[in-house]
Tab-separated table of C-alpha atoms and ligand atoms in Angstrom:
chain	number	residue	atom	x	y	z
A	5	MET	CA	0.129	0.329	-0.046
A	6	ALA	CA	1.059	3.582	-0.778
A	7	GLN	CA	2.639	5.562	1.948
A	8	PRO	CA	0.123	8.135	3.101
A	9	LEU	CA	0.821	11.684	1.647
A	10	PHE	CA	-0.787	13.927	4.585
A	11	GLY	CA	-0.718	18.239	3.858
A	12	HIS	CA	0.474	16.503	0.344
A	13	PRO	CA	-1.050	18.677	-2.561
A	14	ASP	CA	-1.153	14.741	-3.795
A	15	GLY	CA	-2.951	13.410	-0.353
A	16	ASN	CA	-6.463	12.134	-0.400
A	17	VAL	CA	-7.705	15.913	0.534
A	18	PHE	CA	-8.196	18.878	-1.392
A	19	TYR	CA	-7.820	22.313	-0.532
A	20	ARG	CA	-9.202	25.705	-1.457
A	21	LYS	CA	-4.772	26.901	-2.327
A	22	MET	CA	-4.311	23.429	-4.614
A	23	SER	CA	-0.467	23.559	-4.989
A	24	HIS	CA	0.537	24.459	-1.531
A	25	ARG	CA	1.753	22.026	0.855
A	26	ARG	CA	0.951	22.045	4.800
A	27	PRO	CA	2.761	21.367	8.212
A	28	MET	CA	0.256	19.399	10.412
A	29	ILE	CA	-0.235	21.369	13.583
A	30	SER	CA	0.349	19.194	16.287
A	31	HIS	CA	-1.028	21.411	19.302
A	32	GLY	CA	-1.929	25.120	20.463
A	33	ASP	CA	-0.982	27.274	23.514
A	34	GLY	CA	-2.164	30.663	24.302
A	35	ILE	CA	-1.033	32.797	20.761
A	36	TYR	CA	1.205	29.786	19.298
A	37	LEU	CA	0.846	26.875	17.477
A	38	TYR	CA	3.135	24.239	17.332
A	39	ASP	CA	3.585	21.757	14.417
A	40	MET	CA	4.327	17.815	14.266
A	41	ALA	CA	8.102	19.066	13.575
A	42	GLY	CA	7.884	21.357	16.466
A	43	LYS	CA	8.100	24.635	14.974
A	44	ARG	CA	6.728	27.539	16.545
A	45	TYR	CA	3.987	29.707	14.984
A	46	ILE	CA	2.564	32.623	16.497
A	47	ASP	CA	-0.895	32.946	15.233
A	48	GLY	CA	-0.728	36.066	14.536
A	49	SER	CA	-4.138	36.489	12.690
A	50	GLY	CA	-6.326	33.568	14.406
A	51	GLY	CA	-6.313	31.941	11.138
A	52	PRO	CA	-8.804	34.469	9.429
A	53	LEU	CA	-9.629	36.011	12.888
A	54	VAL	CA	-11.398	33.164	14.933
A	55	VAL	CA	-9.160	32.386	17.907
A	56	ASN	CA	-10.391	35.104	20.026
A	57	VAL	CA	-9.551	33.182	23.610
A	58	GLY	CA	-6.405	31.467	22.212
A	59	HIS	CA	-5.561	27.993	21.797
A	60	GLY	CA	-5.536	25.383	24.363
A	61	ARG	CA	-8.550	26.303	26.617
A	62	GLY	CA	-9.588	23.416	28.721
A	63	GLU	CA	-12.360	25.298	30.176
A	64	ILE	CA	-14.038	25.407	26.537
A	65	VAL	CA	-13.237	22.040	25.963
A	66	ALA	CA	-14.639	20.424	29.276
A	67	ALA	CA	-17.540	22.667	28.767
A	68	MET	CA	-17.744	20.902	25.209
A	69	GLN	CA	-17.441	17.074	26.936
A	70	LYS	CA	-19.619	17.557	29.729
A	71	GLN	CA	-22.834	17.899	26.690
A	72	ALA	CA	-21.095	16.285	24.297
A	73	ILE	CA	-21.695	13.039	26.853
A	74	ASP	CA	-24.475	14.601	28.190
A	75	ALA	CA	-26.119	14.587	24.994
A	76	ALA	CA	-24.536	15.775	21.535
A	77	TYR	CA	-27.049	16.009	19.626
A	78	VAL	CA	-30.836	17.157	19.445
A	79	HIS	CA	-32.959	18.403	17.148
A	80	ALA	CA	-33.598	21.826	17.316
A	81	ILE	CA	-37.478	21.230	16.182
A	82	MET	CA	-38.090	18.942	19.114
A	83	PHE	CA	-35.589	19.603	21.948
A	84	THR	CA	-33.726	22.572	23.541
A	85	SER	CA	-30.549	22.393	25.852
A	86	GLU	CA	-29.909	23.983	28.965
A	87	ALA	CA	-26.511	24.893	27.357
A	88	LEU	CA	-28.640	26.784	24.490
A	89	GLU	CA	-30.807	28.308	27.059
A	90	GLN	CA	-28.304	29.610	29.264
A	91	TYR	CA	-25.806	30.867	26.365
A	92	SER	CA	-28.984	33.009	25.122
A	93	TYR	CA	-29.837	34.583	28.016
A	94	GLU	CA	-26.242	35.227	28.854
A	95	LEU	CA	-25.579	36.869	25.175
A	96	ALA	CA	-28.719	39.058	25.695
A	97	GLN	CA	-26.726	41.262	28.148
A	98	VAL	CA	-23.887	41.951	25.026
A	99	VAL	CA	-26.047	42.106	22.137
A	100	PRO	CA	-27.642	45.602	22.712
A	101	LEU	CA	-30.667	44.929	20.266
A	102	PRO	CA	-33.931	45.108	22.479
A	103	ALA	CA	-34.995	42.170	23.667
A	104	PRO	CA	-32.893	40.138	22.054
A	105	ARG	CA	-33.595	36.650	19.718
A	106	PHE	CA	-30.886	34.423	18.871
A	107	TYR	CA	-30.802	31.653	15.995
A	108	PHE	CA	-27.837	29.974	15.817
A	109	LEU	CA	-26.229	27.997	12.723
A	110	THR	CA	-22.578	26.867	11.847
A	111	SER	CA	-20.847	29.527	9.447
A	112	GLY	CA	-20.590	33.051	8.844
A	113	ALA	CA	-22.089	32.541	5.311
A	114	GLU	CA	-24.735	30.511	6.701
A	115	VAL	CA	-26.083	33.561	9.540
A	116	VAL	CA	-25.546	35.679	6.418
A	117	GLU	CA	-28.648	33.476	4.444
A	118	GLY	CA	-30.433	33.301	7.374
A	119	SER	CA	-30.215	37.001	8.033
A	120	LEU	CA	-31.471	37.621	4.425
A	121	LYS	CA	-34.163	35.512	5.289
A	122	LEU	CA	-35.224	37.083	8.079
A	123	ALA	CA	-35.231	40.550	6.833
A	124	ARG	CA	-37.585	39.110	4.531
A	125	GLN	CA	-40.226	37.039	6.990
A	126	ILE	CA	-39.738	40.410	9.089
A	127	GLN	CA	-41.172	42.334	5.804
A	128	MET	CA	-43.671	40.255	5.470
A	129	ALA	CA	-44.739	40.088	8.881
A	130	ARG	CA	-45.194	44.076	8.406
A	131	GLY	CA	-47.032	42.847	5.252
A	132	GLU	CA	-44.437	44.598	3.193
A	133	ASN	CA	-44.637	41.408	0.227
A	134	GLY	CA	-42.750	43.180	-2.299
A	135	ARG	CA	-39.549	44.055	-0.321
A	136	ASN	CA	-36.767	41.169	-1.706
A	137	LEU	CA	-34.255	43.373	-2.969
A	138	VAL	CA	-30.980	43.448	-0.796
A	139	ILE	CA	-28.403	46.215	-1.319
A	140	CYS	CA	-25.421	45.268	-0.601
A	141	ARG	CA	-21.272	47.232	-1.260
A	142	SER	CA	-18.881	46.346	-3.297
A	143	LEU	CA	-15.606	45.200	-2.134
A	144	SER	CA	-17.270	43.695	0.264
A	145	TYR	CA	-17.282	40.320	1.778
A	146	HIS	CA	-20.323	38.152	3.248
A	147	GLY	CA	-19.202	34.453	2.705
A	148	MET	CA	-18.863	31.342	-0.220
A	149	THR	CA	-22.307	30.017	-0.345
A	150	LEU	CA	-24.516	31.609	-3.337
A	151	GLY	CA	-27.315	33.966	-1.251
A	152	ALA	CA	-23.940	35.398	0.840
A	153	LEU	CA	-21.609	35.618	-2.473
A	154	SER	CA	-24.718	37.672	-4.339
A	155	VAL	CA	-24.237	40.306	-1.404
A	156	SER	CA	-20.812	40.104	-1.663
A	157	GLY	CA	-18.603	42.382	-4.032
A	158	ARG	CA	-15.347	40.697	-4.434
A	159	PRO	CA	-15.408	40.022	-8.569
A	160	GLY	CA	-12.778	37.332	-8.036
A	161	MET	CA	-14.761	35.694	-6.117
A	162	ARG	CA	-18.237	36.047	-7.791
A	163	THR	CA	-17.412	36.099	-11.454
A	164	PRO	CA	-17.292	32.240	-12.063
A	165	TYR	CA	-20.682	31.616	-10.487
A	166	LEU	CA	-22.410	35.030	-11.755
A	167	GLY	CA	-25.022	32.870	-13.380
A	168	LEU	CA	-25.735	31.096	-10.055
A	169	LEU	CA	-26.121	34.434	-7.659
A	170	GLN	CA	-29.294	36.846	-7.586
A	171	ASN	CA	-28.753	40.342	-8.751
A	172	MET	CA	-28.583	42.328	-5.968
A	173	PRO	CA	-27.675	46.410	-6.032
A	174	HIS	CA	-24.522	47.259	-4.912
A	175	ILE	CA	-23.354	50.734	-4.286
A	176	ARG	CA	-20.225	51.839	-3.240
A	177	HIS	CA	-18.286	50.797	-0.353
A	178	PRO	CA	-16.263	53.326	2.210
A	179	TYR	CA	-12.424	53.105	1.931
A	180	PRO	CA	-10.848	56.449	2.875
A	181	TYR	CA	-7.485	55.869	2.257
A	182	ARG	CA	-8.087	55.063	-1.786
A	183	PHE	CA	-11.824	57.177	-1.559
A	184	PRO	CA	-11.809	60.037	0.804
A	185	ALA	CA	-15.591	60.942	0.823
A	186	THR	CA	-17.813	62.317	3.881
A	187	GLY	CA	-20.103	59.751	5.093
A	188	GLU	CA	-23.061	61.525	3.927
A	189	GLU	CA	-22.139	60.944	0.206
A	190	LEU	CA	-21.084	57.500	0.702
A	191	ALA	CA	-24.479	57.331	2.626
A	192	SER	CA	-26.273	59.228	0.085
A	193	ARG	CA	-25.780	56.283	-2.338
A	194	LEU	CA	-27.698	54.585	-0.331
A	195	GLU	CA	-30.508	56.372	-0.813
A	196	GLU	CA	-29.777	56.300	-4.600
A	197	SER	CA	-30.464	53.048	-4.736
A	198	ILE	CA	-33.413	52.876	-2.723
A	199	LEU	CA	-35.368	55.481	-4.382
A	200	ALA	CA	-33.648	53.601	-7.719
A	201	TYR	CA	-35.129	50.074	-7.176
A	202	GLY	CA	-37.945	51.741	-5.023
A	203	PRO	CA	-38.401	51.461	-1.210
A	204	GLU	CA	-41.167	48.772	-1.825
A	205	ASN	CA	-39.193	46.455	-3.282
A	206	VAL	CA	-36.125	47.051	-0.552
A	207	SER	CA	-35.381	44.709	2.072
A	208	ALA	CA	-32.439	45.438	3.740
A	209	PHE	CA	-28.911	46.570	3.645
A	210	ILE	CA	-26.569	44.776	4.628
A	211	ALA	CA	-22.655	45.678	5.263
A	212	GLU	CA	-19.507	44.830	7.067
A	213	PRO	CA	-19.778	47.856	9.995
A	214	ILE	CA	-15.933	47.646	9.547
A	215	SER	CA	-14.437	45.689	6.021
A	216	GLY	CA	-12.934	42.680	6.811
A	217	ALA	CA	-10.907	40.534	4.731
A	218	SER	CA	-11.331	42.552	0.915
A	219	LEU	CA	-10.829	46.186	2.602
A	220	GLY	CA	-8.397	45.104	5.439
A	221	ALA	CA	-9.904	47.601	8.327
A	222	ALA	CA	-10.868	50.326	6.143
A	223	THR	CA	-13.423	52.313	8.605
A	224	PRO	CA	-15.735	54.549	7.363
A	225	PRO	CA	-15.912	58.427	8.149
A	226	ASP	CA	-18.267	58.811	11.891
A	227	ASP	CA	-20.825	60.585	9.854
A	228	TYR	CA	-21.577	57.495	7.549
A	229	TRP	CA	-23.133	54.734	9.274
A	230	PRO	CA	-25.776	57.366	11.588
A	231	ARG	CA	-26.894	58.531	8.341
A	232	ILE	CA	-27.324	54.897	6.675
A	233	ARG	CA	-29.459	54.557	10.210
A	234	GLU	CA	-31.584	57.475	9.628
A	235	ILE	CA	-31.782	56.347	5.614
A	236	CYS	CA	-32.906	53.199	6.117
A	237	ASP	CA	-35.589	54.139	8.950
A	238	HIS	CA	-36.504	56.410	6.508
A	239	TYR	CA	-37.442	54.108	3.949
A	240	GLY	CA	-38.477	51.166	6.050
A	241	VAL	CA	-35.282	49.118	4.860
A	242	LEU	CA	-34.570	46.726	7.288
A	243	LEU	CA	-30.094	47.502	8.538
A	244	ILE	CA	-27.838	43.672	9.034
A	245	SER	CA	-24.373	44.332	10.419
A	246	ASP	CA	-22.536	41.589	9.356
A	247	ASP	CA	-20.044	41.378	12.483
A	248	VAL	CA	-18.479	37.902	11.531
A	249	LEU	CA	-15.094	39.571	11.654
A	250	VAL	CA	-15.159	42.340	13.211
A	251	GLY	CA	-17.599	41.141	16.094
A	252	MET	CA	-17.346	39.660	19.788
A	253	GLY	CA	-15.057	42.385	20.905
A	254	ARG	CA	-12.564	41.981	17.941
A	255	THR	CA	-12.360	45.702	17.634
A	256	GLY	CA	-12.393	46.550	21.188
A	257	LYS	CA	-16.247	47.083	21.276
A	258	TRP	CA	-18.081	43.829	21.360
A	259	TRP	CA	-19.626	44.917	18.167
A	260	GLY	CA	-18.909	47.212	15.237
A	261	LEU	CA	-21.546	49.532	14.964
A	262	GLN	CA	-20.936	50.310	18.736
A	263	HIS	CA	-18.089	51.957	17.898
A	264	TRP	CA	-20.722	54.805	15.753
A	265	ASN	CA	-23.654	53.955	19.042
A	266	VAL	CA	-25.542	52.253	15.792
A	267	GLN	CA	-28.250	49.496	16.362
A	268	PRO	CA	-28.827	47.392	13.710
A	269	ASP	CA	-32.360	45.673	13.193
A	270	ILE	CA	-30.021	42.434	12.657
A	271	LEU	CA	-26.507	41.085	13.747
A	272	VAL	CA	-25.108	38.227	12.620
A	273	THR	CA	-21.279	36.974	13.837
A	274	SER	CA	-19.587	33.799	13.864
A	275	LYS	CA	-15.796	33.031	13.611
A	276	GLY	CA	-14.706	34.062	17.201
A	277	THR	CA	-18.434	33.425	18.736
A	278	ALA	CA	-16.758	30.096	20.147
A	279	GLY	CA	-13.672	31.019	19.708
A	280	GLY	CA	-12.454	28.313	16.655
A	281	TYR	CA	-13.783	25.507	19.562
A	282	PHE	CA	-16.738	24.341	16.836
A	283	PRO	CA	-18.213	26.149	14.282
A	284	LEU	CA	-20.707	28.171	15.697
A	285	GLY	CA	-22.796	31.449	14.596
A	286	PHE	CA	-25.723	33.236	15.710
A	287	ILE	CA	-28.135	35.883	13.924
A	288	ALA	CA	-29.531	37.841	16.665
A	289	ALA	CA	-32.780	39.786	16.156
A	290	LYS	CA	-34.679	42.490	17.886
A	291	GLY	CA	-37.694	40.592	19.804
A	292	SER	CA	-40.492	42.589	18.375
A	293	ASP	CA	-39.738	41.570	14.719
A	294	VAL	CA	-39.191	37.530	15.861
A	295	GLU	CA	-42.280	37.794	17.663
A	296	GLN	CA	-44.532	39.828	14.654
A	297	ILE	CA	-43.005	36.503	12.324
A	298	ARG	CA	-44.719	34.448	14.933
A	299	GLN	CA	-47.905	36.397	15.426
A	300	THR	CA	-48.453	36.985	11.621
A	301	LEU	CA	-46.889	34.083	9.616
A	302	GLY	CA	-46.650	31.522	12.472
A	303	ASP	CA	-42.899	30.285	12.083
A	304	PHE	CA	-39.271	31.637	10.873
A	305	ASN	CA	-38.933	29.445	7.690
A	306	HIS	CA	-35.245	28.239	7.102
A	307	GLY	CA	-33.480	25.537	9.225
A	308	GLY	CA	-30.097	23.368	9.348
A	309	THR	CA	-29.834	19.878	10.729
A	310	PHE	CA	-26.717	21.394	12.837
A	311	SER	CA	-28.831	24.284	13.720
A	312	HIS	CA	-29.030	25.087	17.395
A	313	HIS	CA	-26.481	22.679	18.049
A	314	ALA	CA	-26.055	21.938	22.457
A	315	VAL	CA	-22.533	21.166	21.996
A	316	GLY	CA	-21.760	24.563	20.207
A	317	ALA	CA	-23.383	26.550	22.746
A	318	ALA	CA	-21.900	24.972	25.397
A	319	ALA	CA	-18.325	26.253	23.782
A	320	GLY	CA	-19.761	29.536	22.856
A	321	LEU	CA	-21.127	29.955	26.459
A	322	ALA	CA	-17.577	29.418	27.773
A	323	THR	CA	-16.159	30.952	25.448
A	324	LEU	CA	-17.832	33.903	26.272
A	325	ARG	CA	-17.793	33.916	30.048
A	326	ILE	CA	-13.865	33.870	29.280
A	327	MET	CA	-14.374	37.131	27.560
A	328	GLN	CA	-16.211	38.402	30.089
A	329	ARG	CA	-14.006	37.221	32.820
A	330	GLU	CA	-10.932	38.071	31.202
A	331	ARG	CA	-11.918	41.349	30.293
A	332	LEU	CA	-10.982	41.050	26.812
A	333	VAL	CA	-12.207	43.426	24.640
A	334	GLU	CA	-11.175	46.040	26.880
A	335	ASN	CA	-7.434	43.996	26.491
A	336	ALA	CA	-8.234	44.303	22.784
A	337	ALA	CA	-8.805	47.946	22.882
A	338	ALA	CA	-5.724	48.281	24.724
A	339	MET	CA	-3.485	46.086	22.955
A	340	GLY	CA	-5.060	47.553	19.583
A	341	ALA	CA	-3.823	50.912	20.395
A	342	VAL	CA	0.053	49.295	21.178
A	343	LEU	CA	-0.291	47.422	17.947
A	344	GLY	CA	-0.777	49.817	15.910
A	345	PHE	CA	1.448	51.942	17.392
A	346	LYS	CA	3.971	49.985	16.314
A	347	LEU	CA	3.102	48.927	13.537
A	348	ARG	CA	2.888	52.511	12.237
A	349	GLN	CA	6.539	52.951	14.063
A	350	ALA	CA	8.294	50.216	11.959
A	351	LEU	CA	6.740	50.984	8.527
A	352	ALA	CA	4.422	54.032	8.179
A	353	ALA	CA	8.014	55.318	6.556
A	354	HIS	CA	8.410	52.630	4.105
A	355	PRO	CA	8.012	53.718	0.602
A	356	HIS	CA	5.288	50.669	-0.132
A	357	VAL	CA	3.589	50.879	2.213
A	358	GLY	CA	0.365	52.867	1.625
A	359	ASP	CA	-1.995	52.828	5.158
A	360	ILE	CA	-1.233	50.844	8.378
A	361	ARG	CA	-5.179	50.933	9.637
A	362	GLY	CA	-7.221	49.252	12.171
A	363	LEU	CA	-8.692	49.558	15.082
A	364	GLY	CA	-8.603	47.214	18.202
A	365	LEU	CA	-6.807	43.857	17.584
A	366	PHE	CA	-7.573	44.355	13.394
A	367	TRP	CA	-5.076	45.828	11.669
A	368	ALA	CA	-3.844	45.974	7.905
A	369	ILE	CA	-1.244	47.036	6.031
A	370	GLU	CA	-1.879	48.173	2.580
A	371	PHE	CA	0.924	47.773	0.240
A	372	VAL	CA	1.556	49.966	-2.872
A	373	GLN	CA	3.924	50.910	-5.568
A	374	ASP	CA	4.178	54.115	-5.675
A	375	ARG	CA	3.092	56.401	-2.187
A	376	ASP	CA	2.089	59.175	-4.210
A	377	SER	CA	-0.116	57.826	-7.148
A	378	LYS	CA	-1.191	54.673	-4.572
A	379	GLU	CA	-1.019	52.807	-7.758
A	380	PRO	CA	-1.101	49.201	-6.095
A	381	PHE	CA	1.664	46.091	-7.339
A	382	PRO	CA	-0.079	43.898	-9.461
A	383	ALA	CA	-1.878	41.070	-8.620
A	384	SER	CA	0.879	38.665	-10.814
A	385	ARG	CA	3.516	40.311	-8.364
A	386	GLY	CA	1.430	37.873	-5.711
A	387	LEU	CA	3.163	40.361	-3.064
A	388	ALA	CA	0.961	39.463	-0.151
A	389	TRP	CA	1.356	36.446	-0.854
A	390	LYS	CA	4.923	36.520	-0.890
A	391	ILE	CA	5.098	38.595	2.680
A	392	TRP	CA	2.665	35.701	4.297
A	393	GLN	CA	5.225	33.229	2.932
A	394	ARG	CA	8.035	35.137	4.443
A	395	ALA	CA	6.284	35.403	8.173
A	396	PHE	CA	5.154	32.059	7.798
A	397	ASP	CA	8.715	30.322	7.401
A	398	ALA	CA	9.685	32.953	10.174
A	399	GLY	CA	7.040	31.416	12.070
A	400	LEU	CA	4.345	33.829	12.395
A	401	VAL	CA	0.948	33.317	10.931
A	402	VAL	CA	-0.831	36.781	9.169
A	403	TYR	CA	-3.830	36.881	7.429
A	404	TYR	CA	-3.571	38.729	3.059
A	405	SER	CA	-5.680	39.506	0.865
A	406	GLN	CA	-5.646	41.159	-3.112
A	407	GLY	CA	-7.444	42.881	-4.479
A	408	CYS	CA	-8.359	45.822	-2.423
A	409	ALA	CA	-7.439	48.299	-4.926
A	410	ASP	CA	-9.908	47.718	-7.917
A	411	GLY	CA	-11.395	44.281	-7.410
A	412	HIS	CA	-7.965	42.844	-8.957
A	413	ASP	CA	-4.680	44.443	-7.554
A	414	GLY	CA	-3.796	46.099	-3.925
A	415	ASP	CA	-2.235	43.623	-1.676
A	416	LEU	CA	-3.296	43.524	2.513
A	417	ILE	CA	-1.711	41.968	4.934
A	418	MET	CA	-3.792	41.926	8.102
A	419	LEU	CA	-3.028	40.789	11.929
A	420	GLY	CA	-5.927	39.834	13.920
A	421	PRO	CA	-4.435	38.124	17.118
A	422	PRO	CA	-5.766	36.199	20.134
A	423	LEU	CA	-7.473	39.109	21.990
A	424	ILE	CA	-5.548	37.252	25.457
A	425	ILE	CA	-1.968	38.666	23.348
A	426	ASN	CA	0.167	40.914	25.392
A	427	GLU	CA	2.376	43.404	24.353
A	428	ALA	CA	5.961	41.649	24.682
A	429	GLN	CA	4.264	39.133	21.928
A	430	ILE	CA	2.896	41.945	19.894
A	431	GLU	CA	6.735	43.725	19.798
A	432	GLU	CA	7.661	40.025	18.954
A	433	MET	CA	4.869	39.142	16.253
A	434	VAL	CA	5.476	43.191	14.685
A	435	GLY	CA	9.207	42.573	14.555
A	436	ILE	CA	8.864	39.389	12.635
A	437	LEU	CA	6.247	40.943	10.566
A	438	VAL	CA	8.476	43.604	9.360
A	439	ASP	CA	11.764	41.239	8.935
A	440	ALA	CA	9.182	39.857	6.321
A	441	VAL	CA	8.741	42.891	4.520
A	442	HIS	CA	12.027	44.322	4.533
A	443	ALA	CA	13.405	40.720	3.052
A	444	GLU	CA	10.695	40.931	0.272
A	445	LEU	CA	10.025	44.468	-0.626
A	446	GLY	CA	13.912	46.213	1.052
A	447	GLN	CA	14.313	47.927	3.801
A	448	PRO	CA	14.382	51.391	3.061
A	449	ALA	CA	17.527	53.903	4.594
A	450	LEU	CA	15.091	55.470	6.849
A	451	ALA	CA	14.479	52.606	9.057
A	452	LEU	CA	17.999	52.100	9.305
A	453	ALA	CA	18.675	55.576	10.853
B	504	PLP	C1	-17.907	39.873	7.243
B	504	PLP	C2	-18.037	38.201	6.879
B	504	PLP	N1	-19.133	37.852	6.667
B	504	PLP	C3	-19.066	36.322	6.399
B	504	PLP	C4	-18.088	35.275	6.417
B	504	PLP	C5	-17.820	33.955	5.600
B	504	PLP	O1	-17.550	33.509	7.229
B	504	PLP	P1	-17.477	31.885	6.704
B	504	PLP	O2	-16.211	31.600	6.278
B	504	PLP	O3	-17.588	31.329	8.168
B	504	PLP	O4	-18.859	30.749	5.842
B	504	PLP	C6	-17.103	36.295	6.256
B	504	PLP	C7	-15.663	35.331	6.331
B	504	PLP	O5	-14.465	35.779	6.160
B	504	PLP	C8	-16.290	37.392	6.914
B	504	PLP	O6	-15.355	38.176	7.030
């Protein structure tokens, strides 16, 4: 029998990145991962910003184990579990919606899909039967399933599947570095779109409060979200906040829109919800909207075999309690300021660093060929991937993305370490990243002085 090709592109697993050889991980501890050869990696992005409370949390594992032994699975149509009810009760204390209610699923794309349906059903319950359209933004990302991709704006991911997608109106994304505009100007695109399609046809507007993987922490002007809220209210359009990446404390507040004191109608989150210990996400809605669906339509017409999973709820509850006990949202804010300072100190003068931006413990560096013209490197240069590779070889995992400038070109390296990170660890992480940038793009004389 042939030897198994573990981690090899010719092995039995196929991945999204198909030609890449992967080390096998032996274990994790705090912000660190260790592979089978004993190499240590700083998990500087928690994968795609998942590992909020760090690796090796026995407390979460114990809670999951207890639930799995007690009852690993019960169908949500027929049963509930103490873990699920208690988790929802405690979540209600941190989700700023009036009398919030939660619907649990297992990934970001799933909660986005579910939120589109929930918005539709809220509109139907209000007697607004024509409201189907969901307005969304260009260069946004909401997931890979067809509904989520329909409201996403990343051409590279959408193009092969255009024939399968719903045609939803996309408006311009806030991106202060490349398109300076006031919040009023940007928000007016939403109003124009609502009027163009007819308010009676528009169900919701979905957006990331702070852009995630596509635009690397691009943060709108302060007047943007309050104005978006006003427009949605005026036209009866529901506001869906996609907090899948920036939620659960990542940006130094529990939820993205809290930076602007704006309340969405529906909030979705996933990634860090159970810290990576279980694939968990949830949709949060106002109690009054859910109640209206119940009174008018009877049921929420959606489902999923693994919805409301008891083991997932146990993992989510243990994660939530750790976050509160260890004050990790506060730590994200405090350590985020340190991280931003150190990144700027080390890289702001680099001739190929166009922008360094972030909030809390979510930071991005955008690379350019020329700082004055902001001309990006061509995608064929593969810059972000190469910096990623150099950092990886040196024992630092970061997150990379391409296409921020125009959907095709534009290189981003992103950091989103576990929210438990401390100052010394930030110092080490930034040091490795800076070395990787210098190795790929050169070390400017200024930085040597
Ligand atoms: C803002 C946002 N929404 C949705 C998703 C999709 O999440 P998932 O990959 O869990 O389906 C992502 C993933 O990166 C995301 O960043």
